[in-house]
Amino acid sequence: MDTPDTQYNSSRDTPAYPRVMIFDTTLRDGEQSPGASLNLPEKLEIAHALENLGVDIIEAGFPITSPGDFEAVHAVAAEITNSTVAGLARCTERDVRRAGEAVGKAARGRIHIFLATSKIHREFKLKKAKEEIIRLTVENVKLAREYVADVEFSPEDASRTELDYLAEVVHAAIEAGATTINCPDTVGNATPSEYRAMFEYLLQHVPGAKNVIFSSHCHNDLGLAVANSLSAVLGGARQVECTINGIGERAGNAALEEIVMAMRTRPDQFPFSTRINSRRLVPCSRLVSTLTGLHVQRNKAIVGENAFAHEAGIHQDGILKERSTYEIIVPEDVGWVQNKLVLGKHSGRHAFRQRLEELGHHLDEAMLDRAFEAFKALGDKKKEIYDEDLEALMDEQLKTDRQLFQLKNLQVMAGTYGVATATVTLLDSTGVEITDAAIGDGPVDAMFAAIQRLTRISAQLDSFQVRSITGGREAQGEVTVELTHHNHKVRGRGFSTDILEASAKAYLTAINRIRTITQRTVGQASPLDA
Ligand code: KIV
Ligand code: ZN
């Protein structure tokens, strides 16, 4: 297996260039994307993929927000050894202590504290004076240092904060013991030259600035998150906060894969190195997309399906003569594989495991047994099994572990005239079979109505999408649903060669997420209270 430390796949990416640390916040800021909530096994799966990718710091969550978030940060901190594991905290004693408990036992743990500093946040959100913000910063950074030696402080909305005041806060945080100073463009309002100038100013004016690492954290509201992050590096930042596929609040965060490949492809402009094994970018992107249910747009740079597709004849001709005429990156360098047909019914367990590992899934023996059984069952329905099928299979397998309700059986009657009826049998969380039937306006509606009756959860269906994940008549269908339940948006995906079964699975996944969210948020602080 590749290890991040040995996998520099470009001779340009040598330690001769100054290192930029990659801080991935897919599991925290990324998970704040509406409908993208992840459960513990999913978070662990992504954390391991990020560790293998070579990420320096994994922000695993916001421990105070719920017992589930605490547990996730704690579990990631216990399992990950090659990356630092960070937990987020507001600038309060409760938050910092909770984050400290979550990451305190990590091989390398970090507490990341944030407090807004801009005038607009001070006056309208916090209702706190400048001095009080400095006092809270100092107190809480000092408290965090009692738990870990590695403390990051973020003056939230830094890019809209008066520079002289920002310098004062940053100075106080450094004096109190912060080792990384992250200056976020929280609302995605900055431009590259402005954002760079902020880092240059701080590095020049804050005493002790040279002894800490400055970090960028950009949101993509103006589509400038990656440009701003790179500009920050040119201005002296040596840590970049980003997410896989650029997922995150609103328009998202800066996309990890784009930042890394910009530095690697244009060392003349960005002479910096990272520890990222770029061949893992596409598998990691797929994993995050599969588990969060957030599709990657086809034309997305680096990891989009069309990122290396050449349609125009003149381009195809050029590529055939000399690849570099129209390609600035070798697709294999970011993890695209030429031959996507991987396995068939007669493939063995070893080949199956190896391909899953290449795709970033590392299974223990028990899980491998179950997944291999499902693979053989799929092989009976489908002759050729592609990477997309394996991703779908893994999605289903990870779900089986955490589903409160599981689909056991489905019978649907529908036709051109008359009402459709569906009879659904589920296994509840104790393994007991429960069956009910319902009528509906078509077979899908009838199935969803039966599931609502069985689970006693009724939610509004906002979107229902069907697509085929590979080509051909035997292809598996992917159904994605979006539901709203008491202001919570949730997504669910289901895969099957039978589209009705895929629909029921997608719906049930979303219903299970609603159950988990309602169980875990009762009486808890919301991250939005920050
Ligand atoms: O965007 C932001 O300001 C944040 C902070 C918590 C770092 O996500
Ligand atoms: Zn953010």
XYZ file of C-alpha atoms and ligand atoms in Angstrom:
539
model
C 0.000 0.000 0.000
C 1.208 3.519 -0.775
C 2.099 5.611 2.174
C 1.839 9.359 2.002
C 5.447 9.865 3.025
C 6.922 7.888 0.161
C 4.504 8.793 -2.572
C 5.732 11.962 -4.187
C 4.669 11.217 -7.719
C 6.159 14.294 -9.247
C 9.831 15.086 -9.242
C 8.857 18.739 -8.888
C 7.266 18.037 -5.541
C 10.506 17.817 -3.633
C 11.376 19.141 -0.244
C 13.567 21.684 -2.040
C 10.422 23.822 -2.194
C 9.008 25.171 1.054
C 6.245 22.952 2.424
C 2.648 24.057 2.589
C 0.580 22.125 5.096
C -2.746 20.838 3.869
C -5.475 21.158 6.494
C -8.559 19.299 5.367
C -11.904 20.334 6.814
C -14.175 18.050 4.759
C -15.407 16.415 7.964
C -16.187 19.722 9.648
C -16.826 22.683 7.301
C -17.607 20.253 4.464
C -20.085 18.360 6.574
C -21.891 21.661 7.191
C -23.124 21.521 3.560
C -26.907 21.164 3.748
C -27.888 17.496 3.673
C -24.330 16.177 3.859
C -24.320 14.835 7.395
C -22.084 11.815 7.884
C -22.246 9.050 10.445
C -19.368 7.608 12.435
C -18.346 4.769 10.065
C -18.507 7.186 7.141
C -16.379 9.747 8.961
C -13.813 7.119 9.847
C -13.724 5.883 6.274
C -13.094 9.407 4.993
C -10.530 10.118 7.717
C -8.507 7.062 6.679
C -8.719 8.097 3.035
C -7.464 11.588 3.951
C -4.618 10.118 5.967
C -3.643 7.979 2.973
C -3.928 10.980 0.724
C -1.223 12.638 2.820
C -3.250 15.394 4.429
C -1.270 17.031 7.262
C -4.209 17.978 9.462
C -7.711 16.494 9.493
C -10.364 18.653 11.127
C -12.675 15.884 12.280
C -15.574 17.890 13.700
C -16.929 20.314 16.260
C -17.120 18.258 19.473
C -19.433 20.505 21.511
C -22.236 20.426 18.940
C -23.494 16.927 19.777
C -22.459 13.640 21.391
C -22.206 12.234 17.838
C -19.738 14.920 16.815
C -17.707 14.400 19.971
C -17.635 10.663 19.423
C -16.560 11.107 15.802
C -13.648 13.430 16.646
C -12.630 11.138 19.488
C -12.726 8.034 17.253
C -10.809 9.714 14.407
C -8.221 10.957 16.939
C -7.812 7.415 18.263
C -7.347 5.778 14.846
C -5.366 8.291 12.798
C -1.635 8.392 13.386
C -0.072 9.950 10.284
C -2.077 13.173 10.306
C -2.785 15.645 13.074
C -6.423 15.501 14.185
C -8.130 18.795 15.022
C -11.363 19.524 16.864
C -13.102 22.883 16.532
C -14.191 25.020 19.493
C -15.774 28.393 20.010
C -13.907 30.675 22.361
C -15.599 29.389 25.514
C -14.399 27.213 28.340
C -17.017 24.485 27.671
C -16.139 24.255 24.008
C -12.399 24.188 24.565
C -12.584 21.545 27.277
C -14.845 19.362 25.129
C -12.467 19.687 22.163
C -9.545 18.949 24.482
C -11.229 15.756 25.684
C -11.925 14.733 22.106
C -8.402 15.175 20.721
C -6.291 15.038 23.871
C -5.310 11.395 23.338
C -4.554 11.686 19.621
C -1.067 10.785 18.433
C -1.072 14.396 17.246
C -4.010 16.454 18.473
C -4.914 20.064 17.773
C -7.556 22.359 19.236
C -8.850 24.919 16.749
C -10.502 27.900 18.438
C -12.380 30.606 16.601
C -13.851 33.959 17.554
C -15.152 36.616 15.203
C -13.221 39.868 15.032
C -14.798 41.973 12.254
C -16.803 45.068 13.190
C -20.008 43.637 11.770
C -19.672 40.404 13.771
C -18.586 42.235 16.930
C -21.550 44.574 16.846
C -24.386 42.430 15.516
C -23.513 38.843 16.366
C -21.313 38.892 19.434
C -22.242 42.259 20.909
C -18.755 42.377 22.390
C -16.169 45.135 22.559
C -12.723 44.783 21.022
C -11.030 44.380 24.422
C -13.348 41.590 25.474
C -12.600 39.664 22.308
C -8.881 39.910 23.050
C -9.435 38.821 26.647
C -11.474 35.776 25.585
C -8.886 34.874 22.976
C -6.053 34.907 25.487
C -7.976 33.000 28.154
C -9.116 30.246 25.819
C -5.876 29.799 23.912
C -4.143 29.389 27.288
C -6.780 26.881 28.369
C -6.350 24.920 25.129
C -2.598 24.753 25.727
C -3.320 22.850 28.938
C -4.667 20.030 26.732
C -2.387 20.114 23.682
C 0.753 21.847 22.489
C -0.760 22.455 19.070
C -3.351 25.239 19.180
C -4.826 27.037 16.203
C -6.635 30.324 16.549
C -8.972 31.764 13.881
C -10.177 35.338 14.007
C -13.419 34.590 12.180
C -14.250 36.970 9.321
C -10.605 38.078 9.424
C -10.697 39.371 5.858
C -13.321 41.968 6.862
C -11.556 42.950 10.107
C -9.704 46.288 10.483
C -6.050 45.375 9.859
C -4.632 47.108 12.925
C -7.169 45.414 15.211
C -6.622 42.070 13.501
C -2.887 42.440 14.179
C -3.623 43.130 17.864
C -5.786 40.011 18.225
C -3.291 37.834 16.376
C -0.467 39.141 18.553
C -2.431 38.367 21.716
C -3.206 34.836 20.457
C 0.464 34.186 19.693
C 1.554 35.495 23.102
C -1.023 33.216 24.736
C 0.446 30.180 22.974
C -1.296 29.747 19.603
C 0.967 27.910 17.167
C -1.124 28.393 14.007
C -3.021 31.536 13.070
C -5.761 30.966 10.523
C -7.258 34.072 8.916
C -10.527 33.052 7.263
C -12.356 34.714 4.446
C -15.511 33.515 6.156
C -18.027 34.974 3.740
C -15.997 34.540 0.535
C -15.772 38.274 -0.002
C -12.024 38.785 -0.458
C -10.129 39.136 -3.719
C -6.701 37.540 -4.292
C -4.643 40.756 -3.994
C -6.497 41.911 -0.875
C -6.226 38.539 0.803
C -2.508 38.263 0.068
C -1.929 41.792 1.388
C -3.584 40.828 4.695
C -1.028 38.041 5.272
C 1.867 40.275 4.252
C 0.678 42.949 6.662
C 0.360 40.507 9.571
C 3.728 38.903 8.921
C 5.309 42.330 8.844
C 3.525 43.980 11.753
C 2.848 41.304 14.367
C 5.720 40.618 16.761
C 6.441 36.876 16.843
C 4.577 36.244 13.571
C 7.568 34.433 12.105
C 7.400 31.828 14.871
C 3.908 30.585 13.992
C 2.279 29.186 10.886
C -0.188 31.415 9.079
C -3.108 29.712 7.396
C -5.738 30.520 4.783
C -9.372 29.409 4.921
C -11.467 30.514 1.956
C -15.108 30.231 1.033
C -16.213 30.255 -2.561
C -19.077 32.750 -2.641
C -17.437 34.689 -5.489
C -15.788 31.632 -7.021
C -12.402 32.881 -5.766
C -11.657 30.407 -2.974
C -8.819 28.576 -4.742
C -7.323 31.767 -6.199
C -7.449 33.409 -2.773
C -5.823 30.391 -1.093
C -2.942 30.377 -3.581
C -2.559 34.104 -3.184
C -2.379 33.664 0.593
C 0.491 31.221 0.118
C 2.305 33.802 -1.996
C 1.722 36.244 0.857
C 3.377 33.937 3.395
C 0.690 31.480 4.528
C 2.107 27.983 5.005
C -1.121 26.152 5.756
C -4.156 25.982 3.496
C -7.574 24.918 4.768
C -9.688 23.225 2.149
C -12.108 20.379 1.451
C -12.346 17.505 -0.993
C -14.467 18.538 -4.005
C -14.696 22.017 -2.434
C -17.756 21.018 -0.414
C -18.848 23.266 2.434
C -21.242 25.936 3.637
C -23.105 27.851 0.890
C -20.869 27.894 -2.211
C -18.335 25.685 -0.455
C -14.709 25.889 0.616
C -11.527 25.980 -1.459
C -11.099 22.641 -3.265
C -8.094 20.661 -2.002
C -7.456 18.928 -5.327
C -7.345 22.218 -7.239
C -4.940 23.900 -4.821
C -2.578 20.939 -4.753
C -2.562 20.496 -8.523
C -2.119 24.224 -9.177
C 1.042 24.164 -7.065
C 2.247 20.958 -8.654
C 1.520 21.981 -12.237
C 2.795 25.572 -11.993
C 5.870 25.519 -9.739
C 7.123 28.536 -11.693
C 4.251 30.519 -10.091
C 3.800 28.523 -6.901
C 7.164 27.074 -5.834
C 5.834 25.068 -2.905
C 5.487 21.397 -2.046
C 2.828 19.398 -0.235
C 2.747 15.879 1.163
C -0.268 14.931 -0.955
C -0.173 11.729 -2.990
C -1.995 13.106 -6.016
C -2.892 9.637 -7.322
C -5.346 9.378 -4.486
C -7.239 12.540 -5.416
C -9.855 10.937 -7.676
C -10.562 7.966 -5.362
C -10.862 10.340 -2.432
C -13.171 12.621 -4.375
C -15.398 9.673 -5.267
C -15.498 8.431 -1.716
C -16.555 11.826 -0.384
C -19.144 12.229 -3.112
C -20.550 8.761 -2.477
C -20.777 9.137 1.277
C -22.057 12.707 1.416
C -24.421 12.283 -1.532
C -23.019 15.509 -3.030
C -22.390 14.923 -6.730
C -19.292 16.300 -8.371
C -20.193 18.454 -11.350
C -19.014 16.895 -14.598
C -16.770 19.776 -15.598
C -15.188 20.186 -12.151
C -11.411 20.673 -12.427
C -9.238 17.599 -11.690
C -11.950 15.233 -10.413
C -14.977 15.920 -12.641
C -15.955 13.204 -15.109
C -15.194 15.502 -18.044
C -11.990 17.008 -16.665
C -9.939 15.017 -19.167
C -12.561 14.282 -21.830
C -11.819 15.688 -25.278
C -14.825 16.060 -27.532
C -13.635 18.389 -30.288
C -11.991 16.550 -33.204
C -9.127 19.002 -33.363
C -8.357 18.387 -29.687
C -8.582 14.606 -30.060
C -6.202 14.785 -32.996
C -3.763 16.884 -30.985
C -3.940 14.528 -27.998
C -3.230 11.505 -30.174
C -0.149 13.214 -31.632
C 1.164 14.638 -28.389
C -0.778 14.554 -25.134
C 0.569 17.839 -23.819
C -0.992 19.777 -26.716
C -4.273 19.865 -24.822
C -3.527 18.288 -21.436
C -1.575 20.074 -18.725
C -1.955 17.238 -16.221
C -1.499 13.527 -16.851
C -4.876 12.048 -15.795
C -3.197 9.040 -14.139
C -1.232 11.448 -11.901
C -4.464 12.432 -10.183
C -5.825 8.900 -10.026
C -7.838 8.450 -13.191
C -7.535 4.950 -14.587
C -7.659 4.238 -18.299
C -9.293 0.865 -18.124
C -12.384 1.258 -16.006
C -13.626 -2.288 -16.510
C -12.216 -3.980 -13.484
C -13.888 -7.125 -12.358
C -16.446 -9.777 -13.200
C -18.310 -12.543 -11.454
C -15.318 -14.860 -11.520
C -12.854 -12.391 -10.062
C -11.351 -13.550 -6.805
C -11.412 -12.068 -3.348
C -7.839 -10.861 -3.674
C -8.495 -8.862 -6.857
C -11.663 -7.485 -5.291
C -9.843 -6.309 -2.171
C -6.973 -4.848 -4.177
C -9.279 -2.794 -6.384
C -11.196 -1.529 -3.356
C -7.919 -0.487 -1.755
C -6.906 1.316 -4.931
C -10.211 3.155 -4.679
C -9.383 4.139 -1.106
C -11.497 1.608 0.845
C -9.689 -0.360 3.531
C -11.841 -3.134 4.981
C -11.373 -5.413 7.926
C -11.902 -9.153 7.313
C -15.525 -9.235 8.481
C -16.494 -6.328 6.297
C -14.565 -7.733 3.363
C -16.496 -11.003 3.698
C -19.805 -9.183 3.578
C -18.753 -6.924 0.727
C -17.414 -9.873 -1.285
C -20.706 -11.691 -0.853
C -22.563 -8.630 -2.140
C -20.090 -8.406 -5.029
C -20.807 -12.008 -6.031
C -24.560 -11.347 -5.849
C -24.090 -8.317 -8.075
C -22.008 -10.428 -10.452
C -25.019 -12.703 -10.919
C -27.071 -9.757 -12.112
C -24.390 -7.921 -14.044
C -21.574 -9.341 -16.171
C -19.146 -6.453 -16.038
C -18.444 -4.656 -12.809
C -16.968 -1.159 -13.022
C -15.393 1.162 -10.458
C -18.717 2.968 -10.167
C -20.382 -0.338 -9.265
C -17.784 -0.947 -6.566
C -18.323 2.545 -5.126
C -22.068 1.884 -5.079
C -21.523 -1.470 -3.438
C -19.342 0.108 -0.755
C -21.945 2.791 -0.151
C -24.535 0.088 0.455
C -22.155 -1.891 2.678
C -21.281 1.080 4.864
C -24.959 1.814 5.165
C -25.820 -1.716 6.259
C -23.696 -1.161 9.357
C -25.547 1.928 10.436
C -29.087 1.531 9.094
C -31.765 1.682 11.739
C -34.297 0.281 9.278
C -33.250 -2.063 6.478
C -35.174 -3.052 3.399
C -36.121 -6.714 3.486
C -38.723 -7.086 0.772
C -40.720 -5.080 -1.695
C -43.778 -5.830 -3.813
C -45.292 -3.259 -6.081
C -48.358 -3.350 -8.319
C -48.839 -0.567 -10.793
C -50.239 0.015 -14.237
C -51.566 2.664 -16.542
C -55.018 2.703 -14.873
C -55.931 2.564 -11.186
C -53.936 3.244 -8.063
C -50.543 1.722 -7.402
C -50.016 -0.370 -4.281
C -46.800 -1.250 -2.503
C -46.156 -3.771 0.254
C -42.896 -3.174 2.080
C -41.138 -5.291 4.682
C -38.389 -3.708 6.775
C -36.098 -4.989 9.499
C -36.155 -2.594 12.426
C -33.105 -1.826 14.558
C -33.748 -4.905 16.711
C -33.922 -7.173 13.674
C -37.707 -7.636 13.824
C -39.603 -7.781 10.515
C -42.346 -5.205 10.072
C -44.666 -5.103 7.073
C -47.202 -2.585 5.809
C -48.859 -1.594 2.559
C -49.988 1.676 1.050
C -51.491 3.063 -2.102
C -50.070 5.967 -4.031
C -49.948 8.074 -7.104
C -47.658 5.660 -8.933
C -45.371 2.891 -7.625
C -42.712 5.146 -6.097
C -45.259 7.223 -4.209
C -46.913 4.053 -2.899
C -43.565 2.658 -1.703
C -42.611 5.886 0.042
C -46.023 6.033 1.724
C -45.587 2.468 3.015
C -42.122 3.319 4.374
C -43.504 6.421 6.110
C -46.182 4.298 7.776
C -43.654 1.721 8.922
C -41.074 4.162 10.266
C -43.595 6.733 11.495
C -41.489 9.474 9.999
C -43.148 11.695 7.482
C -40.979 14.091 5.561
C -41.428 16.302 2.555
C -39.932 14.953 -0.674
C -38.028 17.838 -2.294
C -36.236 16.041 -5.046
C -36.089 12.623 -6.677
C -33.441 11.846 -9.285
C -32.583 8.715 -11.172
C -29.484 8.021 -13.214
C -27.631 5.075 -14.541
C -24.140 4.797 -13.053
C -22.615 2.894 -15.965
C -23.716 2.148 -19.508
C -25.621 -0.858 -20.913
C -28.906 -2.636 -20.193
C -27.608 -4.321 -17.068
C -26.433 -1.030 -15.574
C -27.158 -0.221 -11.953
C -29.454 2.690 -11.325
C -28.687 5.318 -8.737
C -31.572 7.107 -7.075
C -31.005 10.241 -5.001
C -33.738 11.752 -2.863
C -33.780 14.929 -0.827
C -36.207 15.238 2.059
C -37.015 18.004 4.516
C -38.033 17.163 8.049
C -38.511 19.980 10.589
C -36.053 22.290 8.782
C -33.440 19.565 8.385
C -32.532 18.715 4.828
C -31.298 15.175 4.301
C -30.185 13.210 1.273
C -30.282 9.522 0.578
C -28.859 7.419 -2.205
C -29.714 3.906 -3.238
C -28.264 1.610 -5.872
C -29.693 -1.445 -7.565
C -30.131 -2.987 -10.960
C -33.860 -2.567 -10.181
C -34.839 1.098 -10.098
C -37.766 0.608 -7.689
C -35.517 -1.143 -5.217
C -32.940 1.650 -5.593
C -35.711 4.199 -4.887
C -36.812 2.412 -1.731
C -33.215 2.146 -0.533
C -32.571 5.859 -1.180
C -35.715 6.846 0.666
C -34.910 4.591 3.590
C -31.373 5.983 3.833
C -32.779 9.488 4.106
C -35.336 8.374 6.703
C -32.545 6.688 8.699
C -30.560 9.927 8.600
C -33.557 11.805 9.955
C -33.781 9.303 12.793
C -30.080 9.727 13.592
C -30.253 13.512 13.466
C -33.327 13.716 15.692
C -31.719 11.336 18.169
C -28.438 13.204 18.280
C -29.580 16.826 18.263
C -32.096 16.766 21.065
C -31.026 19.482 23.501
C -27.696 20.208 21.802
C -26.080 23.483 20.768
C -26.161 24.185 17.071
C -22.940 25.106 15.237
C -24.861 28.113 13.987
C -24.991 29.468 17.539
C -21.276 30.249 17.188
O -15.264 30.092 7.663
C -14.844 30.230 8.825
O -14.578 31.332 9.307
C -14.694 29.028 9.623
C -14.000 29.176 10.942
C -14.649 28.353 11.992
C -12.544 28.856 10.780
O -15.049 27.962 9.195
Zn -15.332 28.042 6.983
